[in-house]
PDB file of C-alpha atoms in Angstrom:
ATOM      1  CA  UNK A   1     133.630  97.805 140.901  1.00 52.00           C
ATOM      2  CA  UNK A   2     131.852  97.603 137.569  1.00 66.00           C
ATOM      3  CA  UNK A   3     133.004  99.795 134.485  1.00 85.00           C
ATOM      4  CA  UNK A   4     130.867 101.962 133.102  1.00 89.00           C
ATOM      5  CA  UNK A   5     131.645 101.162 129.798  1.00 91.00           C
ATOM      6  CA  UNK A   6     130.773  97.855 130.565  1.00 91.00           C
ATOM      7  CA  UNK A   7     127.736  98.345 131.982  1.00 93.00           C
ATOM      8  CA  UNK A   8     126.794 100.422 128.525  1.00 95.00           C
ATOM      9  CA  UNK A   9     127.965  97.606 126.395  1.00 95.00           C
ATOM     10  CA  UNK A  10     125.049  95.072 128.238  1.00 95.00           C
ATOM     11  CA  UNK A  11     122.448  97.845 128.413  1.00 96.00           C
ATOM     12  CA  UNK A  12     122.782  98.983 124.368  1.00 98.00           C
ATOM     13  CA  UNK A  13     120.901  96.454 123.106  1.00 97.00           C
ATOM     14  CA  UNK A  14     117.461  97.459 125.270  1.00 97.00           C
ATOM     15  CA  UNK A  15     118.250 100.695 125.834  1.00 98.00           C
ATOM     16  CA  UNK A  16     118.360 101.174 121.608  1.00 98.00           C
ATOM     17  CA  UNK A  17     115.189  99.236 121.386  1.00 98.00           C
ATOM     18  CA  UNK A  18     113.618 101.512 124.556  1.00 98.00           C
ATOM     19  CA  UNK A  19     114.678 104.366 122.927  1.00 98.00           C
ATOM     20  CA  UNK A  20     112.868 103.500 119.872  1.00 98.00           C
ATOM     21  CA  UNK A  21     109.884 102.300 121.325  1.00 98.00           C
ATOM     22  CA  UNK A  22     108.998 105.467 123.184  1.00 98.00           C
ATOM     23  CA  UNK A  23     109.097 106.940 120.026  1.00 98.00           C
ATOM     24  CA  UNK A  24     106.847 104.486 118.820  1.00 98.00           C
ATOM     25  CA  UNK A  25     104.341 104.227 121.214  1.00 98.00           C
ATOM     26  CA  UNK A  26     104.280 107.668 121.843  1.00 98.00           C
ATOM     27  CA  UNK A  27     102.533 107.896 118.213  1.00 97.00           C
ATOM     28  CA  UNK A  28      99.982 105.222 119.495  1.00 97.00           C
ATOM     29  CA  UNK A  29     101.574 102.576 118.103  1.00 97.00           C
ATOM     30  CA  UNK A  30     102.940  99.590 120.181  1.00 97.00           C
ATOM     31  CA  UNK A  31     105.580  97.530 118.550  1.00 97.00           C
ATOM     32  CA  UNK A  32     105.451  93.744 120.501  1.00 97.00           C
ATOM     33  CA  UNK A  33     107.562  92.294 117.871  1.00 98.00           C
ATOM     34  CA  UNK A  34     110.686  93.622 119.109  1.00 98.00           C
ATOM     35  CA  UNK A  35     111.821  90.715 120.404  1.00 98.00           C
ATOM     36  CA  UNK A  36     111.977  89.223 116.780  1.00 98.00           C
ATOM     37  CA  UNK A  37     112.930  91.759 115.307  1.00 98.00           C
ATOM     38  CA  UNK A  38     116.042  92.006 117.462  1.00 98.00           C
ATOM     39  CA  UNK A  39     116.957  87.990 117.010  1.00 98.00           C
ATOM     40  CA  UNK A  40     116.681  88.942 113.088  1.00 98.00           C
ATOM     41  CA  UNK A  41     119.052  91.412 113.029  1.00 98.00           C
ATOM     42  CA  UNK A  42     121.327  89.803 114.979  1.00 97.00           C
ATOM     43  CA  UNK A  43     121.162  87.056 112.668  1.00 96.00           C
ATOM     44  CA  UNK A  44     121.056  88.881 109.665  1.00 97.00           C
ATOM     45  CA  UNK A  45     124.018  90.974 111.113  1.00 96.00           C
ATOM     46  CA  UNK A  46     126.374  88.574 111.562  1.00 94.00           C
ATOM     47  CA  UNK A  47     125.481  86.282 108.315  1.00 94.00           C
ATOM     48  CA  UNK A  48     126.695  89.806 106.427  1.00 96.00           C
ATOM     49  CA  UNK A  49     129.824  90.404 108.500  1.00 95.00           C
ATOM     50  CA  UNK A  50     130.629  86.882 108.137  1.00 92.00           C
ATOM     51  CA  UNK A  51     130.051  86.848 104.492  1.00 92.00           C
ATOM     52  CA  UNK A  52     131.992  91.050 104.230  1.00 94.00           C
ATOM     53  CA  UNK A  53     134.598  90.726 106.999  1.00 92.00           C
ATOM     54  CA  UNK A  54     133.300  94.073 108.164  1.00 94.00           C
ATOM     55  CA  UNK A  55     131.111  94.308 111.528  1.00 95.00           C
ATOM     56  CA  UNK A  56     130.157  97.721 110.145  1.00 96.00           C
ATOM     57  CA  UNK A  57     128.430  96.426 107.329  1.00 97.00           C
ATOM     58  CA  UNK A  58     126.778  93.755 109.429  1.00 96.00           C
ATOM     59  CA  UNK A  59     125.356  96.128 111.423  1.00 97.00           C
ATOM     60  CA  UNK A  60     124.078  98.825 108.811  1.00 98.00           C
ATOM     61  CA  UNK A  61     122.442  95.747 107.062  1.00 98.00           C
ATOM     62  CA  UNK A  62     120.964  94.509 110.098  1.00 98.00           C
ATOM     63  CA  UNK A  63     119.589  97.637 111.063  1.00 98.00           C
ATOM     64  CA  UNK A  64     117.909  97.843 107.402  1.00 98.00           C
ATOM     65  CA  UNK A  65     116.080  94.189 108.359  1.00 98.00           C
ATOM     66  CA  UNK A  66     114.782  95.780 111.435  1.00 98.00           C
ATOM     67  CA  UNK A  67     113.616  98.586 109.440  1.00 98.00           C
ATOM     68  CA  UNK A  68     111.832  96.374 107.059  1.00 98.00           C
ATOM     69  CA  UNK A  69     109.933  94.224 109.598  1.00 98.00           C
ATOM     70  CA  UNK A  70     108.806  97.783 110.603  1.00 98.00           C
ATOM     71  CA  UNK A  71     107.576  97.993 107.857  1.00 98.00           C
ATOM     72  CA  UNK A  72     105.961  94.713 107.635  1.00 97.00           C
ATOM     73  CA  UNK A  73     104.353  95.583 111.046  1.00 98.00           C
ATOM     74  CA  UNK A  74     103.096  99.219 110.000  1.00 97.00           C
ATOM     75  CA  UNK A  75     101.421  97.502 106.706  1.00 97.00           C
ATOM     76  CA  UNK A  76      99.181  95.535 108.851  1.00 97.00           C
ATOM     77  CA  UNK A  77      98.504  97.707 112.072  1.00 96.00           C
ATOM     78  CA  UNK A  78      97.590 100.646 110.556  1.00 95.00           C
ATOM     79  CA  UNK A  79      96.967 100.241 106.838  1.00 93.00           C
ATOM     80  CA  UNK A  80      94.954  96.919 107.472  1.00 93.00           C
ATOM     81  CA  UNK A  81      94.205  98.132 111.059  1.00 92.00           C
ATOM     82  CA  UNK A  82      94.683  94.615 112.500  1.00 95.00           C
ATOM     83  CA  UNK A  83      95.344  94.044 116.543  1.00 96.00           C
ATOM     84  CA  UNK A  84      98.691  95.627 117.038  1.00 97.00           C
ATOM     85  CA  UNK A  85      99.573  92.911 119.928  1.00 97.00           C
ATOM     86  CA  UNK A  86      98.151  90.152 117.347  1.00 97.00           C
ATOM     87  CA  UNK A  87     100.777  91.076 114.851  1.00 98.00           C
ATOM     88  CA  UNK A  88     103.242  91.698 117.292  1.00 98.00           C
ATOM     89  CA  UNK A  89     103.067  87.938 118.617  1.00 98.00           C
ATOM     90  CA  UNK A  90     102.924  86.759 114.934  1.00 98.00           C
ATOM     91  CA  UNK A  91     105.922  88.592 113.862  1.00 98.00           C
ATOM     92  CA  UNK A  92     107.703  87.084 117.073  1.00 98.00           C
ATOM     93  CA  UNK A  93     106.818  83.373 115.693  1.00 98.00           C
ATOM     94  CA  UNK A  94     107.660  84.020 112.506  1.00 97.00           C
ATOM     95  CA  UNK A  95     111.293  85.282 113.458  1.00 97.00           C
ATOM     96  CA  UNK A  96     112.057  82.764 115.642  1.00 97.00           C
ATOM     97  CA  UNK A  97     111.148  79.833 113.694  1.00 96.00           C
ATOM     98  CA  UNK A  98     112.550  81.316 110.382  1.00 96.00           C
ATOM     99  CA  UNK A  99     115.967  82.520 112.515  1.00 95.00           C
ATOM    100  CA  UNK A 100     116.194  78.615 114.202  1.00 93.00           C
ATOM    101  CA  UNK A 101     115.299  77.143 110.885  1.00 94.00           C
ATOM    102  CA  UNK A 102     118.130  78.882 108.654  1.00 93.00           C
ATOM    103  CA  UNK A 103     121.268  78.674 111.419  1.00 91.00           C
ATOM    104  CA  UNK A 104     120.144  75.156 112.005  1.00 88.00           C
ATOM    105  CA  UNK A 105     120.588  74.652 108.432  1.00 88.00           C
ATOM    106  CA  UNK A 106     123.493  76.384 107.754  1.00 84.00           C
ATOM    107  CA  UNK A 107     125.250  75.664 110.972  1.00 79.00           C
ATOM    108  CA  UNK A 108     124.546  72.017 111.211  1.00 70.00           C
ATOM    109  CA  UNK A 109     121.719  70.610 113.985  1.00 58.00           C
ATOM    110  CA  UNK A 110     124.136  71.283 116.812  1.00 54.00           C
ATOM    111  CA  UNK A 111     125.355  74.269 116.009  1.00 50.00           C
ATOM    112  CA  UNK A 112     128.597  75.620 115.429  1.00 55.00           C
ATOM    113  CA  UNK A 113     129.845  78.789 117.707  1.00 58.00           C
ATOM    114  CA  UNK A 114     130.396  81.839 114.896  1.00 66.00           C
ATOM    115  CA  UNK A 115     133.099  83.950 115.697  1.00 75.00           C
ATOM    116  CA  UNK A 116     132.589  87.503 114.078  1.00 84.00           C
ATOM    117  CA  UNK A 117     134.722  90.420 113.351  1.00 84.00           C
ATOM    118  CA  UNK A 118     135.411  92.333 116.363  1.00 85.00           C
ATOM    119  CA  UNK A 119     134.365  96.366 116.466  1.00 91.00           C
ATOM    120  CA  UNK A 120     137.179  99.074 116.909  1.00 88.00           C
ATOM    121  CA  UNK A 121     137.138 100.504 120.233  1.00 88.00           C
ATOM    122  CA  UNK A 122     138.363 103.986 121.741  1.00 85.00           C
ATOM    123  CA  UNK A 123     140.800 104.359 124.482  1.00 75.00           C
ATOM    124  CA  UNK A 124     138.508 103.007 127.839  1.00 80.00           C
ATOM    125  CA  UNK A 125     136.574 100.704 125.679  1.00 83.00           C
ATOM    126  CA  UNK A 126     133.931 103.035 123.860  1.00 91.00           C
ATOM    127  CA  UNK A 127     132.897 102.248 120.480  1.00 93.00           C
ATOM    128  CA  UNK A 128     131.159 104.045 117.487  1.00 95.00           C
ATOM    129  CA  UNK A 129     127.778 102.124 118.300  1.00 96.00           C
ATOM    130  CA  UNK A 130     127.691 103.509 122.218  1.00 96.00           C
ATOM    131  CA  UNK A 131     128.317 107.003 120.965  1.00 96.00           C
ATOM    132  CA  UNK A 132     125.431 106.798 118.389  1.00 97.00           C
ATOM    133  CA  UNK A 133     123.418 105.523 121.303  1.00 98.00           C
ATOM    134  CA  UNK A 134     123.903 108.460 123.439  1.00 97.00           C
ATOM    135  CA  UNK A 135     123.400 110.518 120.638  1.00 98.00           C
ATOM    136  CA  UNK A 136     120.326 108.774 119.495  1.00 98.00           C
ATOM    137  CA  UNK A 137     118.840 108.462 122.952  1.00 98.00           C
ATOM    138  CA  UNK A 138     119.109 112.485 123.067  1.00 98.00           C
ATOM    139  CA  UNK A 139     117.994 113.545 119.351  1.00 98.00           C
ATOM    140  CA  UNK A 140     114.698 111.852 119.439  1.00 98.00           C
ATOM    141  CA  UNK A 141     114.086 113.004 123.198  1.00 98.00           C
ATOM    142  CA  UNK A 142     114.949 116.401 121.487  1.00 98.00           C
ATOM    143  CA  UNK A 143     112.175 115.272 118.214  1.00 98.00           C
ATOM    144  CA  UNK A 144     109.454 114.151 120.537  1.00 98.00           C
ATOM    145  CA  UNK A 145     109.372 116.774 123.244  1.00 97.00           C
ATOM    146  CA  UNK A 146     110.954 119.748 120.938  1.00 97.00           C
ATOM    147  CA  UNK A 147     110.160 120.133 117.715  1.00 97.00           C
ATOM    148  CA  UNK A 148     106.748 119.702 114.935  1.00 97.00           C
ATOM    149  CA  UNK A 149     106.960 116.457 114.247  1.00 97.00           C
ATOM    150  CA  UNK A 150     107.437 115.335 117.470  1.00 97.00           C
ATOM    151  CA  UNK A 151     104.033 117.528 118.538  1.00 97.00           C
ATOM    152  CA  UNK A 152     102.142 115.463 115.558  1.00 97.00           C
ATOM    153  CA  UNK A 153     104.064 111.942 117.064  1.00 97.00           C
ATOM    154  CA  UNK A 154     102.368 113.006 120.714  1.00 97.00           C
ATOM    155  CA  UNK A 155      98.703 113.974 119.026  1.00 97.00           C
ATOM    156  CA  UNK A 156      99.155 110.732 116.999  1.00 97.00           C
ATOM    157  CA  UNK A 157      99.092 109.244 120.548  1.00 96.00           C
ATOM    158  CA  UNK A 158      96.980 111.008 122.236  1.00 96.00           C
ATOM    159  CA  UNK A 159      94.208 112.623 120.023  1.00 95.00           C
ATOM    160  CA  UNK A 160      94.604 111.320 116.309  1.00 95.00           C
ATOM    161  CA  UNK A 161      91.264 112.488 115.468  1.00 94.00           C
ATOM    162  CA  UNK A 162      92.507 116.367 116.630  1.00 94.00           C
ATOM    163  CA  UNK A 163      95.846 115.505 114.464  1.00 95.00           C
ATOM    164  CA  UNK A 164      93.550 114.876 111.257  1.00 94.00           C
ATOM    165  CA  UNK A 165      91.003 117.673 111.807  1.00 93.00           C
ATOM    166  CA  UNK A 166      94.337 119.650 112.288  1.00 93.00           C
ATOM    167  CA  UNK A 167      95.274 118.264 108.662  1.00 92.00           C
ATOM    168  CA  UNK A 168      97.786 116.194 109.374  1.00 94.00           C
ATOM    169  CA  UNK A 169      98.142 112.312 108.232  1.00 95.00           C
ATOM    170  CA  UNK A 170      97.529 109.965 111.345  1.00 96.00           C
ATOM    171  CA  UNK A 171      98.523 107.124 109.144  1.00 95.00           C
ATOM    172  CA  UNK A 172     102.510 109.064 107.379  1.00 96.00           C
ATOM    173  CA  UNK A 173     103.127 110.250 111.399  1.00 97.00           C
ATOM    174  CA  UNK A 174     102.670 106.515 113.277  1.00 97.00           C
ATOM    175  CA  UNK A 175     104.782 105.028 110.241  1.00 97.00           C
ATOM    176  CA  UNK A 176     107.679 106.889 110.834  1.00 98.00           C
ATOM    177  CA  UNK A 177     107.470 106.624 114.630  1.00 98.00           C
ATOM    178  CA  UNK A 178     107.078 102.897 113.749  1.00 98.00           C
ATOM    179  CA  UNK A 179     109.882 102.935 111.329  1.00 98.00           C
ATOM    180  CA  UNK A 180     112.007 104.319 114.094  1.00 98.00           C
ATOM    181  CA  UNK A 181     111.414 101.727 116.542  1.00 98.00           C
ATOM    182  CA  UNK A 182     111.932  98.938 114.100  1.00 98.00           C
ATOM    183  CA  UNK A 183     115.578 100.929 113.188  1.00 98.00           C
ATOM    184  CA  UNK A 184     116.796 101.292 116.505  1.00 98.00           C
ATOM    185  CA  UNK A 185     115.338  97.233 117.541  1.00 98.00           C
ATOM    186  CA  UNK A 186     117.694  96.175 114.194  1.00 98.00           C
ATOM    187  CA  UNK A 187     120.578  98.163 116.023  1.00 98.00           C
ATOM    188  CA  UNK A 188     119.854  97.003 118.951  1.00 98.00           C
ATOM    189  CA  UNK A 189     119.278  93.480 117.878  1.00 98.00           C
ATOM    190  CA  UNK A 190     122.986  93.763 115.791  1.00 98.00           C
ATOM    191  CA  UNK A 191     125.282  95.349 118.259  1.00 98.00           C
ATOM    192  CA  UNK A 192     124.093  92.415 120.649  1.00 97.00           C
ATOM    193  CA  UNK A 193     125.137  89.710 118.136  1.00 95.00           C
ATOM    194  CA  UNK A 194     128.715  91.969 117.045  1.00 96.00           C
ATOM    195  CA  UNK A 195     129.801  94.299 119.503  1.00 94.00           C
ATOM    196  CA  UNK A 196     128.444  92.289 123.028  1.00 94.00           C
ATOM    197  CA  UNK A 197     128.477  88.332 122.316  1.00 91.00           C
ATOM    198  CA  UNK A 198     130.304  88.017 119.475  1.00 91.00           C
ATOM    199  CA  UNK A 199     128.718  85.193 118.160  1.00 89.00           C
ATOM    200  CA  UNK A 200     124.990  83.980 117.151  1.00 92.00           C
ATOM    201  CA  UNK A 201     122.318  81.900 118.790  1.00 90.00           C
ATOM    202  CA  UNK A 202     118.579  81.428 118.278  1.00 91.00           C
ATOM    203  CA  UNK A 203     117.869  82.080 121.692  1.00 91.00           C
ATOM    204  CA  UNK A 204     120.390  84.860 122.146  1.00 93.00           C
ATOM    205  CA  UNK A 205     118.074  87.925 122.623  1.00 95.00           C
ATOM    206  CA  UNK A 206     116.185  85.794 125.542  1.00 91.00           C
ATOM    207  CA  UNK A 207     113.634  88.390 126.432  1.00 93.00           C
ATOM    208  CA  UNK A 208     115.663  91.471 125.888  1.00 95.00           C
ATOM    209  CA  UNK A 209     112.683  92.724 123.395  1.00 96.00           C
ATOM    210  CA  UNK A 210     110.246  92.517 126.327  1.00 95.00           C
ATOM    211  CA  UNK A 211     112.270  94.153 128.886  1.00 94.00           C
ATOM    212  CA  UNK A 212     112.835  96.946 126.577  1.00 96.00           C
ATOM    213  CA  UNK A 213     108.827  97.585 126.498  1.00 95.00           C
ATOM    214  CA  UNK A 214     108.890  96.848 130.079  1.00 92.00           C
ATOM    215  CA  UNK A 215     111.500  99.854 130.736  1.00 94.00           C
ATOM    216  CA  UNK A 216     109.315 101.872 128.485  1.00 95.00           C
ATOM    217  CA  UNK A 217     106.789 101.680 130.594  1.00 92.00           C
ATOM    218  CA  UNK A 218     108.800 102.706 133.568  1.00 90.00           C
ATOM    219  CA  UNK A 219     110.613 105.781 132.007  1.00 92.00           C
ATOM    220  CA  UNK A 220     107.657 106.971 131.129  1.00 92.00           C
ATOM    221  CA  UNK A 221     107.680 107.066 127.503  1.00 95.00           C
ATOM    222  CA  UNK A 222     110.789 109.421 128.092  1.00 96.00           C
ATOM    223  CA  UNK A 223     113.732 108.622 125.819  1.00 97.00           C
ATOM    224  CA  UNK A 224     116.620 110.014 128.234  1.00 97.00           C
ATOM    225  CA  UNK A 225     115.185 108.029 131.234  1.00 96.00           C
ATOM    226  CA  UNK A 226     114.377 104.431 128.935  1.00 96.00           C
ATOM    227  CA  UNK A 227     118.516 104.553 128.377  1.00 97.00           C
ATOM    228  CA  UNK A 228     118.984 105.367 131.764  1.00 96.00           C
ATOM    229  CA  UNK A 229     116.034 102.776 133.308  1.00 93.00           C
ATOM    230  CA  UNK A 230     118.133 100.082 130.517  1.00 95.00           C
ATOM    231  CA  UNK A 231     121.497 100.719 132.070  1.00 94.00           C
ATOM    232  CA  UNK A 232     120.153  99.372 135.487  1.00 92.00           C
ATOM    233  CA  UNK A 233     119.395  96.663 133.674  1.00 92.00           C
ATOM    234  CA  UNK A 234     122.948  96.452 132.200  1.00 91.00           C
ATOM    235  CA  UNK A 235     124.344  96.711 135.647  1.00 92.00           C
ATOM    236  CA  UNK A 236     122.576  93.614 136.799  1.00 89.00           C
ATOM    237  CA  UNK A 237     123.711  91.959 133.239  1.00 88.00           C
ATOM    238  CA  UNK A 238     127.006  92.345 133.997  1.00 88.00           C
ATOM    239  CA  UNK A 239     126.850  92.141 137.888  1.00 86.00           C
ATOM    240  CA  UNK A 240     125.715  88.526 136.915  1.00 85.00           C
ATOM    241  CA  UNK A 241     129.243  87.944 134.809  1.00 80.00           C
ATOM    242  CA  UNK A 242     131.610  88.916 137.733  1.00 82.00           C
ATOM    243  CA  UNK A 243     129.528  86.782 140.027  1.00 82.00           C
ATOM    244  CA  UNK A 244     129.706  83.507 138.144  1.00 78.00           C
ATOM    245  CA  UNK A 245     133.774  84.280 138.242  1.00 78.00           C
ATOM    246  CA  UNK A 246     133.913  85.440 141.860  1.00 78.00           C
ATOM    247  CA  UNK A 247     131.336  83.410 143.661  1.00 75.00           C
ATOM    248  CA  UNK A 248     131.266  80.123 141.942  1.00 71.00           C
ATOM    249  CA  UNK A 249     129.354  78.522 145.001  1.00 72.00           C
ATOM    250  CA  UNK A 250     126.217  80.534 144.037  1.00 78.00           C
ATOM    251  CA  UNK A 251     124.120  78.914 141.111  1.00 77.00           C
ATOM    252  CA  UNK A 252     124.844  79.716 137.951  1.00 75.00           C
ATOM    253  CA  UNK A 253     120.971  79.340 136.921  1.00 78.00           C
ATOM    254  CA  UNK A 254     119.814  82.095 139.788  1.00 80.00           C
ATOM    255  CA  UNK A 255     122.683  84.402 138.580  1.00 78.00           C
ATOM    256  CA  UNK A 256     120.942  84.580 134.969  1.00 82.00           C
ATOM    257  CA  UNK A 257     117.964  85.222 136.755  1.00 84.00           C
ATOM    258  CA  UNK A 258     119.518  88.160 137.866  1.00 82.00           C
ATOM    259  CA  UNK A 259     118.642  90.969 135.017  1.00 84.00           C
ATOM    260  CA  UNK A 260     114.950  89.766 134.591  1.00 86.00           C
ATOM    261  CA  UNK A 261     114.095  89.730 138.045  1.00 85.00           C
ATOM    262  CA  UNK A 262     115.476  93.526 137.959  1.00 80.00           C
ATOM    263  CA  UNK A 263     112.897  94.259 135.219  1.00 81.00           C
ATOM    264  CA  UNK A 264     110.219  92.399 137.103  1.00 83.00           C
ATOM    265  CA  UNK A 265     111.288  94.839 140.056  1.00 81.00           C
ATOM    266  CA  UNK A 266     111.222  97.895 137.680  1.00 75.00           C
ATOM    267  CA  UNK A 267     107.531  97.045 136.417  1.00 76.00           C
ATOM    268  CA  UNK A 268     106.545  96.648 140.445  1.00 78.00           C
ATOM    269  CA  UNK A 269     107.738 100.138 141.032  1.00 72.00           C
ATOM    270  CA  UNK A 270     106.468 101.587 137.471  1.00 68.00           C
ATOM    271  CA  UNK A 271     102.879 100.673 138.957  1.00 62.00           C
ATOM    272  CA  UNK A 272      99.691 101.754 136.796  1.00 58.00           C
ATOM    273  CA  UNK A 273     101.560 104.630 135.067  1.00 54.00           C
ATOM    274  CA  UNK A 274      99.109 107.392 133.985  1.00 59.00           C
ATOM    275  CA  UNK A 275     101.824 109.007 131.277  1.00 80.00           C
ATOM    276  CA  UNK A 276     100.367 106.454 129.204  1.00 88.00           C
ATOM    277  CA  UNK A 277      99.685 107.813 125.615  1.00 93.00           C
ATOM    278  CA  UNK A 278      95.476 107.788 125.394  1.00 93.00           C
ATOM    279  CA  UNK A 279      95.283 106.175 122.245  1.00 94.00           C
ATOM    280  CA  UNK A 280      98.209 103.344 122.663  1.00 95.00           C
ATOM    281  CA  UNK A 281      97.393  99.818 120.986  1.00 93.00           C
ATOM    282  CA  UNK A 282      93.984 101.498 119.467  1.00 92.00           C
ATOM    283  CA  UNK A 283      93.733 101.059 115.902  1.00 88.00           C
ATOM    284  CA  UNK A 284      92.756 104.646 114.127  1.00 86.00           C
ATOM    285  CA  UNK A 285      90.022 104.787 111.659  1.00 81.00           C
ATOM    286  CA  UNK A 286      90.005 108.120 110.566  1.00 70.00           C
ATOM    287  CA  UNK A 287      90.577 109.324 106.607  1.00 60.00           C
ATOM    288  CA  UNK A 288      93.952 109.565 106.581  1.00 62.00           C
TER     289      UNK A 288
END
């Protein structure tokens, strides 16, 4: 029997970035750098708790670097209006070559295992970070589905030229659905490096960013069901753990295997969803 807990721990760092990316891409906006952005806040996170002594910090700051490269992203997608998968890919380079070339030079060519600050846990295992993604996972279901801005996030989506002619700003309203993604990918991307391995590695994140837009896709662009679709995920995760223990006859290499053939299996099954936001991945050329 798996724990629950457990099973939340592996899943946190897609489901945050899932969570996050409905919101983006529910404003039109499809943010393919996750994947970096996640490998930079884990390395960003645990250079500052390293450096503080305090996971917490490490995370808040590593959060912050996810909300900049955000940023970054947002300044050439919809202010220069450049190919949002283009920029995605570029950001994705740019991380991993800047993340390998900095711990390779500050860790030595090898590589030395770093051994953060653990985070406080609750009785049963909880921490502050699961919590917030519960929490999170619900408020911007609640934003999208239940309140203005989430209406203009949906039009941004869907019709931006209706949003403008409406007099709203296309460009302010796929920003901060963008900023939100990049926020929760930093959290993501930080809780992965503190609160699930510990430690950093270039190639820690190993896909996690993609399956995150692949669950996306499946939970069709619903918050609540992208942390649900990412614990299934988590349950293969750690499935793959107590296997390697228990079953040590079984290759270790076709364990791995064992959470991204689930979200191969979960894009099979999603099929050619047609929840798909009308505008998604179209640059908007409208006035404002």
């Amino acid at each position: 029997m798996i724990d629950a807990v457990l099973i939340l721990r592996y899943a946190a760092p897609i489901a945050f970035a899932a969570v996050g990316e409905t919101a983006s891409q529910r404003a039109g906006m499809i943010n393919i750098g996750l994947e970096g952005t996640m490998l930079t806040s884990a390395f960003v996170a645990t250079k500052v708790s390293l450096a503080t002594g305090s996971p917490w910090v490490g995370i808040i700051v590593g959060a912050v670097a996810g909300l900049i490269l955000a940023l970054l992203t947002g300044v050439l997608t919809i202010r220069m209006q450049q190919d949002q998968v283009v920029v995605g890919t570029a950001v994705n380079l740019l991380c991993f070559g800047l993340c390998g070339m900095l711990f390779e030079r500050w860790n030595g060519a090898t590589g030395q295992l770093l051994s953060l600050p653990p985070l406080p846990k609750f009785a049963g295992g909880l921490d502050v970070v699961l919590l917030l993604l519960v929490v999170s996972a619900v408020a911007i279901s609640f934003a999208l589905f239940r309140t203005e801005w989430g209406l203009r996030a949906r039009a941004a989506g869907e019709y931006p030229a209706s949003l403008e002619a409406a007099g709203y700003s296309v460009i302010r309203t796929q920003f901060q659905a963008l900023l939100i993604s990049g926020l929760m990918a930093g959290l993501g991307g930080a809780y992965y490096a503190i609160g699930v391995a510990g430690s950093f590695a270039p190639d820690m994140i190993s896909g996690r960013g993609f399956m995150a837009i692949a669950i996306v896709t499946f939970a069709r662009w619903k918050p609540i069901w992208g942390l649900l679709s990412a614990c299934l995920v988590g349950y293969f995760e750690s499935l793959q753990y107590q296997l390697q223990m228990t079953h040590q006859d079984i290759p270790k290499s076709l364990l791995i295997a064992l959470p991204y053939a689930a979200t191969l299996l979960i894009l099979v099954f999603s099929g050619r969803s047609s929840n798909a936001p009308a505008a998604l991945g179209q640059p908007y050329r409208g006035m404002r």
